[in-house]
């Protein structure tokens, strides 16, 4: 079974619209969850992480995510999309080492 | 502070050949992991090195091997290359024992097997 599952391989929004990228985690994994962003032909950059402190986590570039244990979810949001947000986004969990979801490609339309 | 550095950035190999990729971890990190990222997919865990030994391994064949040196740098070796080995290979480092610490990634090495 997947440790983390990202719903939607591709999300398209208009510039200025809400961004919502979905991630559900297996209830058997430790609740150390991460979101990474990857721009074309580059490595992964950490956006934010949840480590059992506040359930609402704020990250870089205006992104935030809320840990919901009852829903086993850790969805990533941003109130207003910018063209520069277009990238691949990965949800990840630590299981000995970092394990990643399949990724969601975000497209931002002008 | 230099982050994780990988070399080379790109290379092209012929099927059946062998390749070595290199990684220097972020300063202060002693655990190095390698990932394979095929086009359009998420990174897949290959293995992790700590104290010069392989500590964990993902579902990859023995053609994939590695090494960690006393200065914590690492190499990934792939023998008998297949076309399916074409991918972006990512190196990541973390401080050992840090359960909640994120991994820091290099820019990757793009391997093309022809």
mmCIF file of C-alpha atoms in Angstrom:
data_model
loop_
_atom_site.group_PDB
_atom_site.id
_atom_site.type_symbol
_atom_site.label_atom_id
_atom_site.label_comp_id
_atom_site.label_asym_id
_atom_site.label_seq_id
_atom_site.Cartn_x
_atom_site.Cartn_y
_atom_site.Cartn_z
ATOM 1 C CA UNK A 1 0.000 0.000 0.000
ATOM 2 C CA UNK A 2 1.124 3.512 -0.763
ATOM 3 C CA UNK A 3 2.356 5.520 2.213
ATOM 4 C CA UNK A 4 1.082 8.726 0.646
ATOM 5 C CA UNK A 5 -1.397 9.131 -2.180
ATOM 6 C CA UNK A 6 -1.754 12.260 -4.233
ATOM 7 C CA UNK A 7 -5.149 12.673 -5.818
ATOM 8 C CA UNK A 8 -4.982 14.194 -9.276
ATOM 9 C CA UNK A 9 -1.858 13.925 -11.395
ATOM 10 C CA UNK A 10 -2.606 17.268 -13.016
ATOM 11 C CA UNK A 11 -4.304 20.377 -11.642
ATOM 12 C CA UNK A 12 -4.939 23.497 -13.704
ATOM 13 C CA UNK A 13 -5.983 26.851 -12.208
ATOM 14 C CA UNK A 14 -6.220 30.420 -13.404
ATOM 15 C CA UNK A 15 -3.821 33.026 -12.113
ATOM 16 C CA UNK A 16 -5.234 34.459 -8.892
ATOM 17 C CA UNK A 17 -7.393 31.413 -8.171
ATOM 18 C CA UNK A 18 -7.175 29.097 -5.177
ATOM 19 C CA UNK A 19 -4.679 26.241 -5.413
ATOM 20 C CA UNK A 20 -5.631 22.945 -3.749
ATOM 21 C CA UNK A 21 -3.368 19.907 -4.098
ATOM 22 C CA UNK A 22 -4.514 16.791 -2.312
ATOM 23 C CA UNK A 23 -2.479 14.304 -0.283
ATOM 24 C CA UNK A 24 -3.719 11.440 1.855
ATOM 25 C CA UNK A 25 -1.419 9.361 3.999
ATOM 26 C CA UNK A 26 -1.627 5.866 5.368
ATOM 27 C CA UNK A 27 -2.682 5.857 9.010
ATOM 28 C CA UNK A 28 0.126 3.381 9.718
ATOM 29 C CA UNK A 29 2.890 5.870 8.968
ATOM 30 C CA UNK A 30 4.407 8.260 11.499
ATOM 31 C CA UNK A 31 2.854 11.724 11.081
ATOM 32 C CA UNK A 32 5.929 13.435 9.684
ATOM 33 C CA UNK A 33 4.683 14.844 6.420
ATOM 34 C CA UNK A 34 6.254 17.092 3.844
ATOM 35 C CA UNK A 35 5.466 18.935 0.646
ATOM 36 C CA UNK A 36 8.190 19.476 -1.937
ATOM 37 C CA UNK A 37 8.169 21.422 -5.195
ATOM 38 C CA UNK A 38 10.166 20.561 -8.300
ATOM 39 C CA UNK A 39 10.743 22.936 -11.184
ATOM 40 C CA UNK A 40 11.708 21.480 -14.582
ATOM 41 C CA UNK A 41 15.069 19.711 -14.623
ATOM 42 C CA UNK A 42 15.784 20.615 -11.022
ATOM 43 C CA UNK A 43 15.938 18.885 -7.668
ATOM 44 C CA UNK A 44 13.277 19.043 -4.983
ATOM 45 C CA UNK A 45 12.803 22.035 -2.715
ATOM 46 C CA UNK A 46 10.996 21.850 0.602
ATOM 47 C CA UNK A 47 7.783 23.891 0.780
ATOM 48 C CA UNK A 48 6.693 22.957 4.287
ATOM 49 C CA UNK A 49 6.617 20.161 6.848
ATOM 50 C CA UNK A 50 4.390 18.852 9.610
ATOM 51 C CA UNK A 51 6.073 17.344 12.647
ATOM 52 C CA UNK A 52 3.296 16.969 15.231
ATOM 53 C CA UNK A 53 3.231 20.611 16.279
ATOM 54 C CA UNK A 54 0.584 23.009 14.944
ATOM 55 C CA UNK A 55 -1.833 21.332 12.546
ATOM 56 C CA UNK A 56 -1.820 24.314 10.182
ATOM 57 C CA UNK A 57 1.629 24.657 8.690
ATOM 58 C CA UNK A 58 2.800 27.680 6.739
ATOM 59 C CA UNK A 59 5.516 27.334 4.150
ATOM 60 C CA UNK A 60 7.377 29.320 1.586
ATOM 61 C CA UNK A 61 5.867 31.201 -1.351
ATOM 62 C CA UNK A 62 2.492 31.620 0.389
ATOM 63 C CA UNK A 63 1.683 27.902 0.604
ATOM 64 C CA UNK A 64 0.188 26.233 3.642
ATOM 65 C CA UNK A 65 -1.117 22.797 4.549
ATOM 66 C CA UNK A 66 -3.428 21.463 7.237
ATOM 67 C CA UNK A 67 -2.889 18.123 8.947
ATOM 68 C CA UNK A 68 -6.239 16.396 9.530
ATOM 69 C CA UNK A 69 -5.857 13.146 11.403
ATOM 70 C CA UNK A 70 -9.551 12.266 11.141
ATOM 71 C CA UNK A 71 -9.296 12.429 7.343
ATOM 72 C CA UNK A 72 -5.669 11.213 7.101
ATOM 73 C CA UNK A 73 -5.060 14.189 4.850
ATOM 74 C CA UNK A 74 -2.386 16.827 4.397
ATOM 75 C CA UNK A 75 -3.649 18.980 1.536
ATOM 76 C CA UNK A 76 -1.584 21.867 0.185
ATOM 77 C CA UNK A 77 -3.256 25.209 -0.491
ATOM 78 C CA UNK A 78 -2.456 28.707 -1.685
ATOM 79 C CA UNK A 79 -5.103 31.449 -1.772
ATOM 80 C CA UNK A 80 -3.986 33.047 -5.030
ATOM 81 C CA UNK A 81 -2.007 31.256 -7.734
ATOM 82 C CA UNK A 82 0.870 32.958 -9.498
ATOM 83 C CA UNK A 83 2.363 32.003 -12.826
ATOM 84 C CA UNK A 84 5.612 31.131 -11.055
ATOM 85 C CA UNK A 85 3.796 28.408 -9.065
ATOM 86 C CA UNK A 86 3.646 26.185 -12.136
ATOM 87 C CA UNK A 87 5.681 23.110 -11.176
ATOM 88 C CA UNK A 88 5.444 19.524 -9.940
ATOM 89 C CA UNK A 89 4.441 19.070 -6.304
ATOM 90 C CA UNK A 90 5.198 16.020 -4.185
ATOM 91 C CA UNK A 91 3.815 14.923 -0.849
ATOM 92 C CA UNK A 92 6.246 12.835 1.205
ATOM 93 C CA UNK A 93 6.527 10.931 4.463
ATOM 94 C CA UNK A 94 9.465 9.645 6.464
ATOM 95 C CA UNK A 95 9.519 5.854 6.654
ATOM 96 C CA UNK A 96 13.108 5.245 7.561
ATOM 97 C CA UNK A 97 13.830 7.436 4.598
ATOM 98 C CA UNK A 98 11.676 9.814 2.611
ATOM 99 C CA UNK A 99 8.988 8.220 0.458
ATOM 100 C CA UNK A 100 7.106 10.250 -2.120
ATOM 101 C CA UNK A 101 3.736 10.324 -3.756
ATOM 102 C CA UNK A 102 3.418 10.204 -7.528
ATOM 103 C CA UNK A 103 3.237 13.968 -7.795
ATOM 104 C CA UNK A 104 0.768 16.572 -9.043
ATOM 105 C CA UNK A 105 1.628 18.857 -11.935
ATOM 106 C CA UNK A 106 0.236 22.350 -11.380
ATOM 107 C CA UNK A 107 -0.484 24.476 -14.427
ATOM 108 C CA UNK A 108 -1.374 28.161 -13.993
ATOM 109 C CA UNK A 109 -3.301 29.831 -16.814
ATOM 110 C CA UNK A 110 -2.989 33.567 -17.435
ATOM 111 C CA UNK B 1 27.013 26.886 2.910
ATOM 112 C CA UNK B 2 27.085 24.576 -0.070
ATOM 113 C CA UNK B 3 24.034 22.425 -0.405
ATOM 114 C CA UNK B 4 23.945 18.960 -1.906
ATOM 115 C CA UNK B 5 26.042 18.800 -5.057
ATOM 116 C CA UNK B 6 25.858 16.145 -7.744
ATOM 117 C CA UNK B 7 28.020 15.381 -10.750
ATOM 118 C CA UNK B 8 27.779 15.151 -13.641
ATOM 119 C CA UNK B 9 24.579 17.034 -14.473
ATOM 120 C CA UNK B 10 23.942 15.085 -17.651
ATOM 121 C CA UNK B 11 25.381 12.024 -19.313
ATOM 122 C CA UNK B 12 24.578 9.637 -22.096
ATOM 123 C CA UNK B 13 25.486 5.962 -21.937
ATOM 124 C CA UNK B 14 25.007 2.977 -24.188
ATOM 125 C CA UNK B 15 22.952 -0.025 -23.147
ATOM 126 C CA UNK B 16 25.136 -2.552 -21.311
ATOM 127 C CA UNK B 17 27.638 0.003 -20.072
ATOM 128 C CA UNK B 18 28.320 0.959 -16.480
ATOM 129 C CA UNK B 19 27.917 4.411 -14.917
ATOM 130 C CA UNK B 20 29.019 6.132 -11.710
ATOM 131 C CA UNK B 21 27.232 9.156 -10.283
ATOM 132 C CA UNK B 22 28.634 11.270 -7.479
ATOM 133 C CA UNK B 23 27.156 13.237 -4.590
ATOM 134 C CA UNK B 24 28.477 15.495 -1.859
ATOM 135 C CA UNK B 25 26.054 16.010 1.034
ATOM 136 C CA UNK B 26 25.131 19.253 2.692
ATOM 137 C CA UNK B 27 27.587 20.389 5.332
ATOM 138 C CA UNK B 28 26.823 18.739 8.665
ATOM 139 C CA UNK B 29 24.886 15.862 7.114
ATOM 140 C CA UNK B 30 26.166 12.308 7.279
ATOM 141 C CA UNK B 31 23.335 10.304 5.734
ATOM 142 C CA UNK B 32 23.008 10.119 1.971
ATOM 143 C CA UNK B 33 20.127 8.632 0.007
ATOM 144 C CA UNK B 34 19.683 8.056 -3.705
ATOM 145 C CA UNK B 35 16.468 8.241 -5.687
ATOM 146 C CA UNK B 36 15.497 7.436 -9.248
ATOM 147 C CA UNK B 37 12.897 9.667 -10.867
ATOM 148 C CA UNK B 38 11.558 8.486 -14.190
ATOM 149 C CA UNK B 39 9.846 11.014 -16.419
ATOM 150 C CA UNK B 40 6.466 12.008 -15.031
ATOM 151 C CA UNK B 41 6.848 10.013 -11.834
ATOM 152 C CA UNK B 42 7.760 10.642 -8.228
ATOM 153 C CA UNK B 43 11.215 9.861 -6.843
ATOM 154 C CA UNK B 44 11.711 6.171 -6.031
ATOM 155 C CA UNK B 45 14.005 5.307 -3.132
ATOM 156 C CA UNK B 46 17.078 3.294 -4.169
ATOM 157 C CA UNK B 47 19.159 3.103 -0.986
ATOM 158 C CA UNK B 48 20.534 5.007 1.969
ATOM 159 C CA UNK B 49 24.113 5.156 3.258
ATOM 160 C CA UNK B 50 25.302 5.997 6.731
ATOM 161 C CA UNK B 51 28.717 5.325 8.294
ATOM 162 C CA UNK B 52 29.895 3.977 4.940
ATOM 163 C CA UNK B 53 27.343 1.173 4.940
ATOM 164 C CA UNK B 54 24.086 0.613 3.104
ATOM 165 C CA UNK B 55 21.377 0.904 5.763
ATOM 166 C CA UNK B 56 18.169 0.678 3.773
ATOM 167 C CA UNK B 57 17.339 -0.389 0.263
ATOM 168 C CA UNK B 58 14.347 0.043 -1.978
ATOM 169 C CA UNK B 59 13.100 -2.362 -4.601
ATOM 170 C CA UNK B 60 16.017 -2.107 -7.019
ATOM 171 C CA UNK B 61 18.130 -4.915 -8.491
ATOM 172 C CA UNK B 62 21.717 -5.633 -7.519
ATOM 173 C CA UNK B 63 22.872 -3.813 -10.643
ATOM 174 C CA UNK B 64 22.442 -0.729 -8.494
ATOM 175 C CA UNK B 65 25.171 -0.395 -5.909
ATOM 176 C CA UNK B 66 26.711 2.389 -3.932
ATOM 177 C CA UNK B 67 29.466 3.553 -1.713
ATOM 178 C CA UNK B 68 29.966 6.158 0.960
ATOM 179 C CA UNK B 69 33.366 7.632 1.734
ATOM 180 C CA UNK B 70 34.762 8.809 5.089
ATOM 181 C CA UNK B 71 33.972 12.424 4.133
ATOM 182 C CA UNK B 72 30.284 11.348 3.730
ATOM 183 C CA UNK B 73 30.265 11.798 -0.042
ATOM 184 C CA UNK B 74 28.675 8.999 -1.999
ATOM 185 C CA UNK B 75 28.636 7.238 -5.354
ATOM 186 C CA UNK B 76 25.869 5.412 -7.145
ATOM 187 C CA UNK B 77 26.952 2.730 -9.598
ATOM 188 C CA UNK B 78 24.715 1.107 -12.137
ATOM 189 C CA UNK B 79 25.959 -1.891 -14.110
ATOM 190 C CA UNK B 80 24.645 -3.416 -17.321
ATOM 191 C CA UNK B 81 22.566 -0.376 -18.154
ATOM 192 C CA UNK B 82 19.105 -0.871 -19.594
ATOM 193 C CA UNK B 83 17.059 1.615 -21.585
ATOM 194 C CA UNK B 84 14.679 1.718 -18.616
ATOM 195 C CA UNK B 85 17.428 3.101 -16.404
ATOM 196 C CA UNK B 86 17.073 6.433 -18.179
ATOM 197 C CA UNK B 87 15.940 8.856 -15.467
ATOM 198 C CA UNK B 88 16.860 11.746 -13.224
ATOM 199 C CA UNK B 89 18.943 10.449 -10.323
ATOM 200 C CA UNK B 90 18.613 12.500 -7.182
ATOM 201 C CA UNK B 91 20.856 12.514 -4.158
ATOM 202 C CA UNK B 92 19.557 13.702 -0.796
ATOM 203 C CA UNK B 93 21.205 14.197 2.571
ATOM 204 C CA UNK B 94 19.927 14.365 6.125
ATOM 205 C CA UNK B 95 21.428 14.429 9.600
ATOM 206 C CA UNK B 96 21.356 10.920 11.040
ATOM 207 C CA UNK B 97 18.692 10.117 13.596
ATOM 208 C CA UNK B 98 16.680 13.223 12.810
ATOM 209 C CA UNK B 99 13.229 11.689 12.500
ATOM 210 C CA UNK B 100 11.533 14.909 11.581
ATOM 211 C CA UNK B 101 14.201 16.569 9.524
ATOM 212 C CA UNK B 102 13.590 16.989 5.858
ATOM 213 C CA UNK B 103 15.922 15.710 3.180
ATOM 214 C CA UNK B 104 17.918 18.223 1.171
ATOM 215 C CA UNK B 105 18.219 17.419 -2.501
ATOM 216 C CA UNK B 106 20.791 18.043 -5.169
ATOM 217 C CA UNK B 107 19.910 19.167 -8.677
ATOM 218 C CA UNK B 108 20.152 15.646 -9.978
ATOM 219 C CA UNK B 109 21.981 13.816 -12.735
ATOM 220 C CA UNK B 110 20.035 13.219 -15.938
ATOM 221 C CA UNK B 111 21.050 9.801 -17.290
ATOM 222 C CA UNK B 112 20.064 8.837 -20.801
ATOM 223 C CA UNK B 113 20.673 5.266 -21.947
ATOM 224 C CA UNK B 114 20.651 4.730 -25.702
#
